[in-house]
Amino acid sequence: MHSLVFIKQVPDAAQVRVDYETGTLIREGVPAIINPFDKHAIEAAVRIRDEFGGKVSVICMGPPMAEDALKEALSMGADNAYLLSDRIFAGSDTLATSYALWAGAKKIIEEEGPVDIFWAGKQAIDGDTAQTGPGIATRFNVPLVTYVIDIKKVDPEKKTMVVERLVESGREVIEVPMPCFLTVEEELNTLSFAPLPYLIKAARSKVAVLNSSNMEIDASYCGLKNSPTKVKKAFTPPKREKGEMIEGDSLDDILNTLYEKIAPVLKEMGKVS
Amino acid sequence: MIKQDISKYKHIWVFIEYENGEVAHVSLELLSKARELAKDLDCEVHAFTVGDKVEQFKDEIFKYGATKFFIIEDPFLKDYMTEPYRDSIVYMIEKYKPEVVLIGATTLGRDLAGTIATVLQTGLTADTTALDIDPKTKNLLMTRPTFGGNLMATIFCPDNRPQMSTSRPGVYKAVEAPVKGEVIKEKFEFDKSKYLKKIVEKIVEEGDKVNLGFYDIIVSGGFGMGAKENMKLVQELADVLGGTWAASRKAVQEGWAPQTRQVGQTGQTVHPKIYIACGISGAIQHQAGMKSSEIIIAINKDPDAPIFEIATYGIVGDVLEVLPKMTKMFKEKLGKA
């Protein structure tokens, strides 16, 4: 079983602050982490490797510092790590990103052999688009299952998996032939502490760098200029001002005041009969 | 990048999502928004969908102003599956060349949109909360939150068509504007041997898995609720207000609510008209998921809780005392007693 996990290095969104003077994000001092959803994909791939054999490859597109994310993936038990890094990728939107990652993944397949399961987190916590995974799956023309919360069965003989996914009204159990592409939720598994052998192996492993000089890629599909979507402007939403503390002689008083405040909104929403 | 002759593309298409024989509310919201955009683009609003029995939706579609309803009906499309839906929808889009394609940012819509845009090699903007037409270029301007709502970006797609966006449920109002529309039936030949994925089981979870984005009032309970059984106080107020209930990460970790109801950075992002935070201190991760709510009401016994910094109205008090009284009073005032 060969798993290929697509990961992204993201700023820890919980620590990003807004500079309301300049309308920008303050990223200085904000640690870069593996996108939390992607970690669950790595964990799942490693567990399947441990049960059925095979290997786990990981790819991350980004600047040289993204190597840290790949090293962490190795310490979580991944076998091979690839950094897809080239200036031609700068400013790529989701379509261009899925192209670059697809090209990088094809190179990994050349080196490591065919992939049975492609993995990614359901979305990244910086961009929140949930578009790159489905884009790569489409380019490989393999079946896609998004929002996976459970791996129920893996059958290496029949080359099928049974997974459970979230849908709007509940859950679905899906049988999917391999190779397939899964995007996963955090509920999929609990992250385990990296066992010592993984840490030792990770310390000895090297991250391979893929770029336009050592892989086949058409630069005319990459980067800001060749991305169909462009950012017209970015701005911070207006800061929420501290509102009003409602006080009164009794709780009844307070709640009456609150009701009077929101009654017009409730009426507008048709809540008042 | 493949550039297309964009002059060949015309009209706004809205994807009609449905479940159990009912059109998803977000599709009606998008039809209503599309009518506004169509005025600026001097074009028509068309609806489209694929499935087993979908012509039945035509009356509702026309009631919300779509003048044409493009459909592919096939028993093979009975249940949603990414690949056959993608292929049959791409077929229709390539044939009729809409200028704009709008899809609800639901789990289904986000699953589908990314694959369609990739096949069409066009731009897609996820999870938008505002759509406008640039008066000069007539491009669609799509605004969306990123970084957990800390940053907004306005995106456009100048050289490729269709311009595609998924839009959040609950952002636009569904307004009726009946027209006499026309159903246009298309056929798509499926090579069924290509589609080997299958649904083994469907588990409907009323009240467990919930798209909090559908609700305009959310009552949310945090660690201050004290115990699992107290979460019913949150649910009761939500019922009275005709909204739904949610929870903070801490409450979920305590096992008082399922993860599927969690609001915040690692849960769902919500933007209701009224968000009532009960016993929630308001960690930055929680705020990331709810601070774009129009009105935030916070109830907490700690007057220094960070939630009060962003609350429209704050009440310092014990939720376990405040909530039962509030539910009773609102029930009377809303004429539900």
Coordinates of C-alpha atoms in Angstrom, one line a residue:
Chain A
M1 CA 0.0 0.0 0.0
H2 CA 1.5 3.3 -1.1
S3 CA -0.1 6.4 0.4
L4 CA 0.7 9.9 -0.8
V5 CA -0.3 12.7 1.6
F6 CA -0.6 16.3 0.4
I7 CA 0.1 18.6 3.3
K8 CA 0.3 22.4 3.7
Q9 CA 2.3 24.5 6.0
V10 CA 0.1 27.2 7.5
P11 CA 0.4 30.0 10.0
D12 CA -1.2 29.0 13.3
A13 CA -4.5 30.9 12.6
A14 CA -5.3 31.1 16.3
Q15 CA -2.2 33.3 16.8
V16 CA -2.7 35.6 13.8
R17 CA -3.8 39.0 14.9
V18 CA -5.2 41.9 12.9
D19 CA -3.5 45.3 12.7
Y20 CA -6.5 47.6 12.4
E21 CA -4.3 50.6 11.5
T22 CA -3.0 49.0 8.3
G23 CA -5.8 46.5 7.7
T24 CA -3.3 43.6 7.5
L25 CA -2.6 40.5 9.4
I26 CA 0.3 40.4 11.9
R27 CA 2.1 37.2 11.1
E28 CA 5.5 38.0 12.8
G29 CA 6.2 35.5 15.5
V30 CA 3.3 33.3 14.5
P31 CA 4.5 29.7 14.3
A32 CA 4.1 27.8 11.1
I33 CA 2.4 24.5 11.6
I34 CA 1.2 21.6 9.5
N35 CA -2.4 22.3 8.6
P36 CA -4.3 20.5 11.4
F37 CA -6.6 18.5 9.1
D38 CA -3.5 17.2 7.2
K39 CA -2.0 15.8 10.3
H40 CA -4.9 13.4 10.6
A41 CA -4.4 12.3 7.0
I42 CA -0.7 11.5 7.8
E43 CA -1.8 9.6 10.9
A44 CA -4.3 7.5 8.9
A45 CA -1.8 6.8 6.2
V46 CA 0.8 5.7 8.7
R47 CA -1.6 3.4 10.5
I48 CA -2.6 1.7 7.2
R49 CA 1.1 1.3 6.3
D50 CA 1.7 -0.2 9.8
E51 CA -1.2 -2.7 9.3
F52 CA -0.8 -3.6 5.7
G53 CA 2.7 -2.7 4.8
G54 CA 3.9 -0.4 2.1
K55 CA 5.0 3.2 2.5
V56 CA 3.8 6.7 3.1
S57 CA 5.1 9.6 0.9
V58 CA 4.3 13.2 1.8
I59 CA 4.4 16.3 -0.4
C60 CA 4.2 19.9 0.6
M61 CA 4.3 22.9 -1.8
G62 CA 5.8 26.0 -0.3
P63 CA 8.9 28.0 0.4
P64 CA 12.1 26.3 1.7
M65 CA 10.9 26.8 5.3
A66 CA 8.1 24.3 4.6
E67 CA 10.7 21.6 5.0
D68 CA 10.0 21.9 8.7
A69 CA 6.5 20.6 8.1
L70 CA 7.8 17.7 6.1
K71 CA 10.3 16.8 8.8
E72 CA 7.4 16.7 11.3
A73 CA 5.5 14.4 8.9
L74 CA 8.6 12.1 8.8
S75 CA 8.6 12.1 12.6
M76 CA 4.9 11.1 12.5
G77 CA 6.0 8.0 10.6
A78 CA 6.1 9.0 6.9
D79 CA 8.7 7.3 4.8
N80 CA 9.5 9.8 2.1
A81 CA 9.1 13.6 2.1
Y82 CA 9.1 15.9 -0.9
L83 CA 9.2 19.7 -0.9
L84 CA 7.7 21.2 -4.0
S85 CA 9.4 24.5 -4.1
D86 CA 10.0 26.9 -7.0
R87 CA 9.5 30.6 -7.6
I88 CA 7.3 29.8 -10.5
F89 CA 4.6 28.7 -8.0
A90 CA 4.4 32.0 -6.2
G91 CA 0.9 33.4 -6.1
S92 CA -0.8 30.3 -7.4
D93 CA -4.6 30.1 -6.9
T94 CA -6.3 26.7 -6.2
L95 CA -6.4 25.7 -9.9
A96 CA -2.7 26.4 -10.4
T97 CA -1.8 24.9 -7.0
S98 CA -3.6 21.7 -7.9
Y99 CA -1.7 21.6 -11.2
A100 CA 1.7 22.0 -9.5
L101 CA 0.9 19.4 -6.8
W102 CA -0.4 17.0 -9.5
A103 CA 2.9 17.4 -11.5
G104 CA 4.9 16.9 -8.3
A105 CA 2.8 13.8 -7.4
K106 CA 3.5 12.3 -10.8
K107 CA 7.2 12.7 -10.3
I108 CA 6.9 10.9 -6.9
I109 CA 4.9 8.1 -8.6
E110 CA 7.8 7.8 -11.1
E111 CA 10.2 7.4 -8.2
E112 CA 8.2 5.5 -5.6
G113 CA 5.7 3.6 -7.7
P114 CA 1.9 3.8 -8.1
V115 CA -0.1 5.3 -5.3
D116 CA -3.1 3.5 -3.8
I117 CA -4.5 6.2 -1.6
F118 CA -4.1 9.9 -2.0
W119 CA -4.8 11.9 1.1
A120 CA -5.3 15.5 2.2
G121 CA -7.0 17.4 5.0
K122 CA -10.6 18.6 4.2
Q123 CA -9.3 22.2 3.8
A124 CA -6.4 24.4 5.0
I125 CA -7.0 26.7 7.9
D126 CA -5.5 29.7 6.2
G127 CA -7.3 29.7 2.9
D128 CA -10.3 27.5 3.9
T129 CA -11.1 26.8 0.3
A130 CA -11.4 22.9 0.3
Q131 CA -10.7 23.1 -3.4
T132 CA -7.1 21.8 -3.9
G133 CA -7.8 18.2 -2.9
P134 CA -10.8 17.8 -5.3
G135 CA -8.7 19.5 -8.0
I136 CA -5.8 17.1 -7.7
A137 CA -8.2 14.1 -7.6
T138 CA -9.9 15.3 -10.8
R139 CA -6.5 15.7 -12.5
F140 CA -5.6 12.1 -11.6
N141 CA -9.1 11.0 -12.6
V142 CA -9.5 8.9 -9.4
P143 CA -12.6 8.8 -7.3
L144 CA -12.9 11.4 -4.6
V145 CA -14.3 11.1 -1.2
T146 CA -14.4 14.3 0.9
Y147 CA -15.1 14.9 4.6
V148 CA -14.0 11.4 5.7
I149 CA -14.4 10.6 9.4
D150 CA -13.7 6.9 9.5
I151 CA -11.8 4.2 7.6
K152 CA -14.0 1.1 8.1
K153 CA -12.2 -1.4 5.9
V154 CA -9.1 -1.6 3.6
D155 CA -9.0 -4.6 1.3
P156 CA -5.6 -4.7 -0.5
E157 CA -6.6 -7.8 -2.4
K158 CA -9.8 -6.4 -3.9
K159 CA -8.2 -2.9 -4.0
T160 CA -11.2 -1.3 -2.3
M161 CA -11.7 0.7 0.8
V162 CA -14.9 1.4 2.8
V163 CA -15.0 4.8 4.4
E164 CA -17.5 6.9 6.3
R165 CA -18.0 10.6 5.4
L166 CA -20.0 13.5 6.6
V167 CA -22.8 14.9 4.5
E168 CA -25.2 17.7 5.2
S169 CA -27.9 15.5 6.7
G170 CA -25.7 12.8 8.4
R171 CA -23.2 10.3 7.2
E172 CA -22.6 8.0 4.3
V173 CA -20.7 4.8 4.1
I174 CA -18.9 4.6 0.8
E175 CA -17.1 1.8 -0.9
V176 CA -14.4 3.2 -3.1
P177 CA -12.0 1.5 -5.4
M178 CA -8.3 2.2 -5.1
P179 CA -6.5 4.3 -6.2
C180 CA -8.7 7.0 -4.6
F181 CA -8.4 10.4 -3.1
L182 CA -9.7 11.1 0.4
T183 CA -10.0 14.4 2.2
V184 CA -10.3 14.0 5.9
E185 CA -11.9 15.6 9.0
E186 CA -10.2 15.8 12.4
E187 CA -12.6 13.2 13.8
L188 CA -10.9 10.6 11.7
N189 CA -8.5 9.7 14.4
T190 CA -6.6 10.8 17.5
L191 CA -3.0 11.8 16.8
S192 CA -0.5 9.6 18.5
F193 CA 2.9 10.6 20.0
A194 CA 5.7 9.9 17.6
P195 CA 7.4 6.6 18.7
L196 CA 11.2 6.9 19.1
P197 CA 12.0 4.7 16.0
Y198 CA 10.1 7.2 13.9
L199 CA 11.9 10.2 15.4
I200 CA 15.3 8.5 14.8
K201 CA 14.4 7.6 11.3
A202 CA 13.1 11.1 10.6
A203 CA 16.3 12.7 11.9
R204 CA 18.2 10.6 9.4
S205 CA 15.9 11.1 6.5
K206 CA 16.3 13.9 3.9
V207 CA 13.6 16.0 2.4
A208 CA 13.8 15.8 -1.4
V209 CA 13.2 19.0 -3.3
L210 CA 11.2 19.0 -6.5
N211 CA 11.3 22.0 -8.8
S212 CA 11.1 22.9 -12.5
S213 CA 14.7 21.7 -13.0
N214 CA 14.1 18.2 -11.9
M215 CA 10.5 17.5 -12.8
E216 CA 8.3 17.9 -15.7
I217 CA 6.1 21.0 -15.3
D218 CA 4.7 23.6 -17.7
A219 CA 5.3 27.0 -16.2
S220 CA 2.5 28.5 -18.2
Y221 CA 0.0 26.9 -15.8
C222 CA 1.8 28.1 -12.6
G223 CA 1.9 31.1 -10.4
L224 CA 0.0 34.3 -10.1
K225 CA 0.0 35.3 -13.7
N226 CA -1.4 32.0 -14.8
S227 CA -4.0 31.7 -12.1
P228 CA -7.5 32.3 -13.4
T229 CA -8.6 34.0 -10.1
K230 CA -6.9 37.2 -8.9
V231 CA -7.2 39.1 -5.7
K232 CA -8.7 42.5 -6.3
K233 CA -8.3 43.6 -2.7
A234 CA -7.8 42.2 0.8
F235 CA -9.1 43.9 3.8
T236 CA -9.8 43.3 7.4
P237 CA -13.4 43.2 8.5
P238 CA -14.3 46.2 10.8
K239 CA -13.3 45.6 14.3
R240 CA -16.2 44.7 16.6
E241 CA -16.7 47.4 19.1
K242 CA -17.4 46.4 22.6
G243 CA -21.1 46.7 23.0
E244 CA -23.4 47.4 25.9
M245 CA -23.4 45.7 29.2
I246 CA -27.1 45.3 30.2
E247 CA -27.7 46.1 33.9
G248 CA -30.8 46.3 36.0
D249 CA -32.3 45.9 39.4
S250 CA -33.4 42.4 38.8
L251 CA -32.8 39.6 36.2
D252 CA -36.3 40.3 34.9
D253 CA -35.4 43.9 34.4
I254 CA -32.2 42.9 32.5
L255 CA -34.0 40.4 30.3
N256 CA -36.8 42.8 29.5
T257 CA -34.2 45.4 28.4
L258 CA -32.5 42.8 26.3
Y259 CA -35.7 41.8 24.7
E260 CA -36.6 45.4 23.8
K261 CA -33.2 45.8 22.2
I262 CA -33.5 42.8 19.9
A263 CA -37.3 42.9 19.4
P264 CA -37.0 44.8 16.1
V265 CA -34.6 42.2 14.7
L266 CA -36.9 39.3 15.9
K267 CA -39.8 41.0 14.2
E268 CA -37.9 41.5 11.0
M269 CA -37.0 37.8 11.0
G270 CA -40.7 36.9 11.5
K271 CA -40.1 35.3 14.9
V272 CA -42.8 37.2 16.6
S273 CA -46.3 35.8 16.0
Chain B
M1 CA -3.3 29.1 -18.5
I2 CA -5.9 28.4 -21.1
K3 CA -7.6 31.6 -22.0
Q4 CA -11.1 31.3 -23.4
D5 CA -13.1 33.5 -25.8
I6 CA -15.1 34.9 -22.9
S7 CA -17.6 36.7 -25.2
K8 CA -19.3 33.5 -25.9
Y9 CA -20.5 33.1 -22.3
K10 CA -23.8 34.5 -21.2
H11 CA -26.3 34.2 -18.3
I12 CA -26.0 33.2 -14.7
W13 CA -26.5 29.6 -13.7
V14 CA -27.5 28.5 -10.2
F15 CA -27.0 24.9 -9.2
I16 CA -30.1 23.4 -7.5
E17 CA -29.2 21.2 -4.6
Y18 CA -31.9 19.1 -3.1
E19 CA -32.5 16.4 -0.5
N20 CA -35.5 14.2 0.2
G21 CA -37.5 15.8 -2.6
E22 CA -36.9 19.4 -1.4
V23 CA -34.8 22.1 -2.8
A24 CA -32.0 23.3 -0.5
H25 CA -32.7 26.7 0.8
V26 CA -29.3 28.0 -0.3
S27 CA -30.3 27.3 -3.9
L28 CA -33.3 29.6 -3.6
E29 CA -31.1 32.2 -1.8
L30 CA -28.7 32.1 -4.7
L31 CA -31.5 32.4 -7.3
S32 CA -32.6 35.5 -5.6
K33 CA -29.1 37.0 -5.5
A34 CA -28.5 36.0 -9.1
R35 CA -31.5 38.1 -10.1
E36 CA -29.8 41.2 -8.7
L37 CA -26.6 40.3 -10.5
A38 CA -28.5 39.6 -13.7
K39 CA -29.8 43.2 -13.8
D40 CA -26.2 44.5 -13.8
L41 CA -25.2 42.0 -16.5
D42 CA -28.3 42.4 -18.5
C43 CA -28.8 38.7 -18.7
E44 CA -31.1 35.9 -17.5
V45 CA -31.0 33.7 -14.4
H46 CA -31.1 30.0 -15.2
A47 CA -31.2 27.0 -12.8
F48 CA -29.6 23.7 -13.4
T49 CA -29.3 20.3 -11.8
V50 CA -28.9 16.6 -12.4
G51 CA -30.5 13.6 -10.7
D52 CA -33.1 10.9 -10.9
K53 CA -36.4 12.9 -10.6
V54 CA -35.6 16.6 -10.7
E55 CA -38.2 18.1 -13.0
Q56 CA -40.5 18.2 -10.0
F57 CA -38.5 21.2 -8.7
K58 CA -39.5 23.3 -11.6
D59 CA -42.5 25.1 -10.0
E60 CA -40.3 26.2 -7.1
I61 CA -37.5 27.2 -9.3
F62 CA -39.7 29.4 -11.5
K63 CA -41.2 30.9 -8.4
Y64 CA -37.8 32.2 -7.5
G65 CA -37.3 33.7 -10.9
A66 CA -35.2 31.3 -13.0
T67 CA -36.5 31.6 -16.6
K68 CA -34.9 28.3 -17.7
F69 CA -34.3 25.0 -15.8
F70 CA -31.6 22.8 -17.4
I71 CA -31.8 19.2 -16.2
I72 CA -30.4 15.8 -16.8
E73 CA -32.6 13.0 -15.5
D74 CA -31.2 9.5 -15.1
P75 CA -31.9 6.9 -12.4
F76 CA -28.1 6.4 -12.3
L77 CA -27.9 9.9 -10.7
K78 CA -30.3 9.0 -7.9
D79 CA -27.7 9.5 -5.2
Y80 CA -25.1 12.2 -5.2
M81 CA -21.8 11.0 -6.4
T82 CA -19.0 13.4 -7.3
E83 CA -17.9 11.9 -10.6
P84 CA -21.1 11.3 -12.5
Y85 CA -22.5 14.6 -11.2
R86 CA -19.3 16.3 -12.3
D87 CA -19.3 14.8 -15.8
S88 CA -23.0 15.4 -16.6
I89 CA -22.9 19.0 -15.2
V90 CA -19.7 19.8 -17.1
Y91 CA -21.5 18.5 -20.3
M92 CA -24.3 21.1 -19.8
I93 CA -21.9 23.9 -18.9
E94 CA -19.8 23.3 -21.9
K95 CA -22.8 23.1 -24.2
Y96 CA -24.6 26.3 -22.9
K97 CA -21.6 28.4 -21.7
P98 CA -23.0 30.3 -18.8
E99 CA -21.0 33.4 -17.8
V100 CA -21.4 32.8 -14.0
V101 CA -22.0 29.5 -12.1
L102 CA -23.2 29.7 -8.5
I103 CA -23.2 26.7 -6.1
G104 CA -24.1 26.5 -2.4
A105 CA -21.1 26.2 -0.2
T106 CA -22.5 23.0 1.4
T107 CA -20.6 19.8 1.9
L108 CA -22.1 18.6 -1.5
G109 CA -21.5 21.9 -3.2
R110 CA -17.9 22.2 -2.1
D111 CA -17.2 18.6 -3.1
L112 CA -18.6 19.2 -6.5
A113 CA -17.5 22.7 -7.4
G114 CA -13.7 22.0 -7.2
T115 CA -13.9 19.1 -9.5
I116 CA -16.1 21.0 -12.1
A117 CA -13.8 24.0 -12.1
T118 CA -10.8 21.8 -12.6
V119 CA -12.3 20.0 -15.6
L120 CA -13.4 23.4 -17.1
Q121 CA -10.0 24.9 -16.2
T122 CA -11.6 28.0 -14.8
G123 CA -11.4 30.0 -11.5
L124 CA -13.4 29.1 -8.5
T125 CA -13.8 31.2 -5.4
A126 CA -14.8 29.3 -2.3
D127 CA -17.3 30.1 0.4
T128 CA -18.1 33.7 -0.6
T129 CA -20.2 36.0 1.5
A130 CA -20.7 38.8 -1.0
L131 CA -21.2 38.9 -4.8
D132 CA -21.2 42.1 -6.9
I133 CA -20.6 43.1 -10.5
D134 CA -17.7 45.4 -11.2
P135 CA -19.5 48.3 -13.0
K136 CA -16.6 48.9 -15.4
T137 CA -15.4 45.4 -16.4
K138 CA -18.7 43.6 -15.6
N139 CA -16.6 40.9 -13.9
L140 CA -18.1 39.1 -10.9
L141 CA -16.5 40.3 -7.7
M142 CA -16.5 37.6 -5.1
T143 CA -15.7 38.4 -1.5
R144 CA -14.8 35.8 1.0
P145 CA -13.3 35.4 4.5
T146 CA -10.0 33.7 5.0
F147 CA -7.8 33.1 8.1
G148 CA -10.8 32.1 10.1
G149 CA -12.6 35.4 9.2
N150 CA -9.6 37.6 10.2
L151 CA -9.1 38.7 6.6
M152 CA -11.5 39.4 3.7
A153 CA -10.5 39.0 0.1
T154 CA -12.3 40.2 -3.0
I155 CA -11.5 37.8 -5.9
F156 CA -12.3 38.1 -9.6
C157 CA -11.7 35.9 -12.6
P158 CA -11.0 38.2 -15.6
D159 CA -10.0 35.8 -18.4
N160 CA -11.8 32.5 -17.8
R161 CA -15.4 31.5 -18.0
P162 CA -17.6 30.6 -16.3
Q163 CA -16.8 32.6 -13.2
M164 CA -17.5 30.2 -10.5
S165 CA -18.2 30.6 -6.8
T166 CA -19.6 28.6 -3.9
S167 CA -21.6 30.8 -1.6
R168 CA -22.4 30.3 2.0
P169 CA -25.9 29.4 3.1
G170 CA -27.8 32.1 4.9
V171 CA -26.0 35.1 3.4
Y172 CA -28.8 36.1 0.9
K173 CA -32.5 36.3 1.4
A174 CA -34.7 34.0 -0.7
V175 CA -37.3 36.3 -2.3
E176 CA -40.0 35.1 -4.6
A177 CA -40.3 36.5 -8.0
P178 CA -42.5 34.1 -10.1
V179 CA -41.9 33.8 -13.8
K180 CA -43.2 31.4 -16.5
G181 CA -40.1 29.3 -17.0
E182 CA -39.1 26.6 -19.4
V183 CA -37.6 23.2 -18.6
I184 CA -34.8 22.1 -20.9
K185 CA -33.9 18.4 -20.7
E186 CA -30.5 17.2 -21.7
K187 CA -29.2 13.6 -22.0
F188 CA -25.8 12.4 -21.0
E189 CA -24.5 8.9 -21.8
F190 CA -22.7 7.5 -18.8
D191 CA -20.1 4.9 -19.2
K192 CA -21.1 3.2 -16.0
S193 CA -18.0 1.0 -15.9
K194 CA -16.0 4.2 -15.1
Y195 CA -17.9 5.0 -11.9
L196 CA -17.1 2.3 -9.4
K197 CA -17.6 4.2 -6.2
K198 CA -20.8 3.2 -4.4
I199 CA -22.8 4.2 -1.3
V200 CA -23.1 1.3 1.0
E201 CA -25.2 3.0 3.7
K202 CA -26.8 6.3 4.4
I203 CA -27.2 7.4 8.0
V204 CA -29.5 10.3 8.5
E205 CA -28.7 12.1 11.8
E206 CA -31.4 14.6 12.6
G207 CA -30.0 16.9 15.2
D208 CA -26.6 15.4 15.3
K209 CA -24.9 16.6 12.2
V210 CA -26.1 20.0 11.5
N211 CA -25.0 22.7 9.1
L212 CA -25.1 25.6 11.6
G213 CA -24.8 28.0 8.6
F214 CA -28.5 27.4 7.8
Y215 CA -29.7 29.1 11.0
D216 CA -30.2 32.8 11.7
I217 CA -30.3 32.3 15.4
I218 CA -27.8 30.1 17.3
V219 CA -27.7 29.6 21.0
S220 CA -24.3 28.2 22.0
G221 CA -23.2 26.6 25.3
G222 CA -19.7 26.6 26.7
F223 CA -17.8 25.3 29.7
G224 CA -19.9 27.6 32.0
M225 CA -22.9 25.3 31.4
G226 CA -21.3 23.1 34.0
A227 CA -22.7 19.7 33.0
K228 CA -24.1 17.8 30.0
E229 CA -27.7 17.9 31.3
N230 CA -27.6 21.7 31.4
M231 CA -27.1 21.8 27.7
K232 CA -30.9 21.3 27.4
L233 CA -31.2 24.9 28.7
V234 CA -29.4 26.0 25.6
Q235 CA -31.6 23.8 23.4
E236 CA -34.8 25.0 24.9
L237 CA -33.9 28.7 24.3
A238 CA -32.9 27.8 20.7
D239 CA -36.3 26.0 20.2
V240 CA -38.2 29.0 21.5
L241 CA -36.3 31.3 19.1
G242 CA -36.7 28.9 16.2
G243 CA -33.0 28.6 15.9
T244 CA -30.5 25.8 16.6
W245 CA -28.0 25.1 19.3
A246 CA -24.2 24.8 19.3
A247 CA -21.3 24.5 21.6
S248 CA -17.8 25.7 22.2
R249 CA -14.8 23.4 21.9
K250 CA -14.5 23.0 25.7
A251 CA -18.1 21.8 25.9
V252 CA -17.5 19.3 23.1
Q253 CA -14.3 18.1 24.8
E254 CA -16.3 17.5 28.0
G255 CA -18.7 15.4 26.0
W256 CA -21.6 17.7 26.4
A257 CA -22.2 18.1 22.7
P258 CA -21.1 16.3 19.5
Q259 CA -18.2 17.7 17.6
T260 CA -20.6 18.3 14.7
R261 CA -22.1 21.2 16.7
Q262 CA -18.9 22.9 17.5
V263 CA -18.4 26.5 16.6
G264 CA -14.9 27.9 16.2
Q265 CA -11.7 27.5 14.4
T266 CA -11.7 23.7 14.4
G267 CA -15.5 23.5 14.2
Q268 CA -17.9 25.4 12.0
T269 CA -17.9 29.1 11.2
V270 CA -21.2 30.7 11.7
H271 CA -22.6 34.1 10.9
P272 CA -26.2 34.2 12.1
K273 CA -28.2 37.3 12.8
I274 CA -28.2 36.5 16.5
Y275 CA -25.6 34.5 18.3
I276 CA -26.2 33.9 22.0
A277 CA -23.0 32.7 23.8
C278 CA -23.9 31.1 27.1
G279 CA -21.1 30.4 29.6
I280 CA -18.5 30.8 26.8
S281 CA -15.4 32.8 27.8
G282 CA -14.6 33.6 24.2
A283 CA -11.2 32.3 23.4
I284 CA -9.8 33.6 20.1
Q285 CA -10.4 30.2 18.5
H286 CA -14.1 30.5 19.4
Q287 CA -14.3 34.1 18.2
A288 CA -12.8 33.1 14.9
G289 CA -15.9 31.0 14.3
M290 CA -18.6 33.4 15.3
K291 CA -17.5 37.0 15.4
S292 CA -19.1 37.9 12.1
S293 CA -22.5 37.2 13.7
E294 CA -24.7 40.4 13.4
I295 CA -25.7 40.5 17.0
I296 CA -23.8 38.7 19.7
I297 CA -25.4 38.3 23.1
A298 CA -23.1 37.1 25.8
I299 CA -24.1 35.7 29.2
N300 CA -21.2 34.9 31.6
K301 CA -20.6 35.2 35.3
D302 CA -17.1 36.5 34.8
P303 CA -17.3 40.2 33.9
D304 CA -13.8 40.1 32.5
A305 CA -14.5 37.3 30.0
P306 CA -13.1 38.1 26.5
I307 CA -16.5 37.4 25.0
F308 CA -17.8 40.7 26.4
E309 CA -15.2 42.5 24.3
I310 CA -17.0 41.6 21.1
A311 CA -20.6 41.2 22.4
T312 CA -23.3 43.6 21.2
Y313 CA -25.1 43.0 24.5
G314 CA -23.6 41.5 27.6
I315 CA -25.2 40.1 30.7
V316 CA -23.1 39.3 33.7
G317 CA -24.8 36.4 35.5
D318 CA -24.9 32.7 36.0
V319 CA -26.2 31.0 32.8
L320 CA -28.0 28.4 34.8
E321 CA -30.1 31.1 36.4
V322 CA -30.4 33.4 33.4
L323 CA -31.3 30.8 30.7
P324 CA -34.5 29.3 32.2
K325 CA -35.9 32.8 32.9
M326 CA -34.9 34.0 29.5
T327 CA -36.5 31.0 27.8
K328 CA -39.7 31.5 29.7
M329 CA -39.9 35.3 29.1
F330 CA -39.1 35.0 25.4
K331 CA -41.7 32.2 25.0
E332 CA -44.3 34.6 26.3
K333 CA -43.2 37.6 24.4
L334 CA -42.9 35.7 21.1
G335 CA -46.4 34.4 21.6
K336 CA -45.4 30.8 22.0
A337 CA -46.5 30.2 25.6

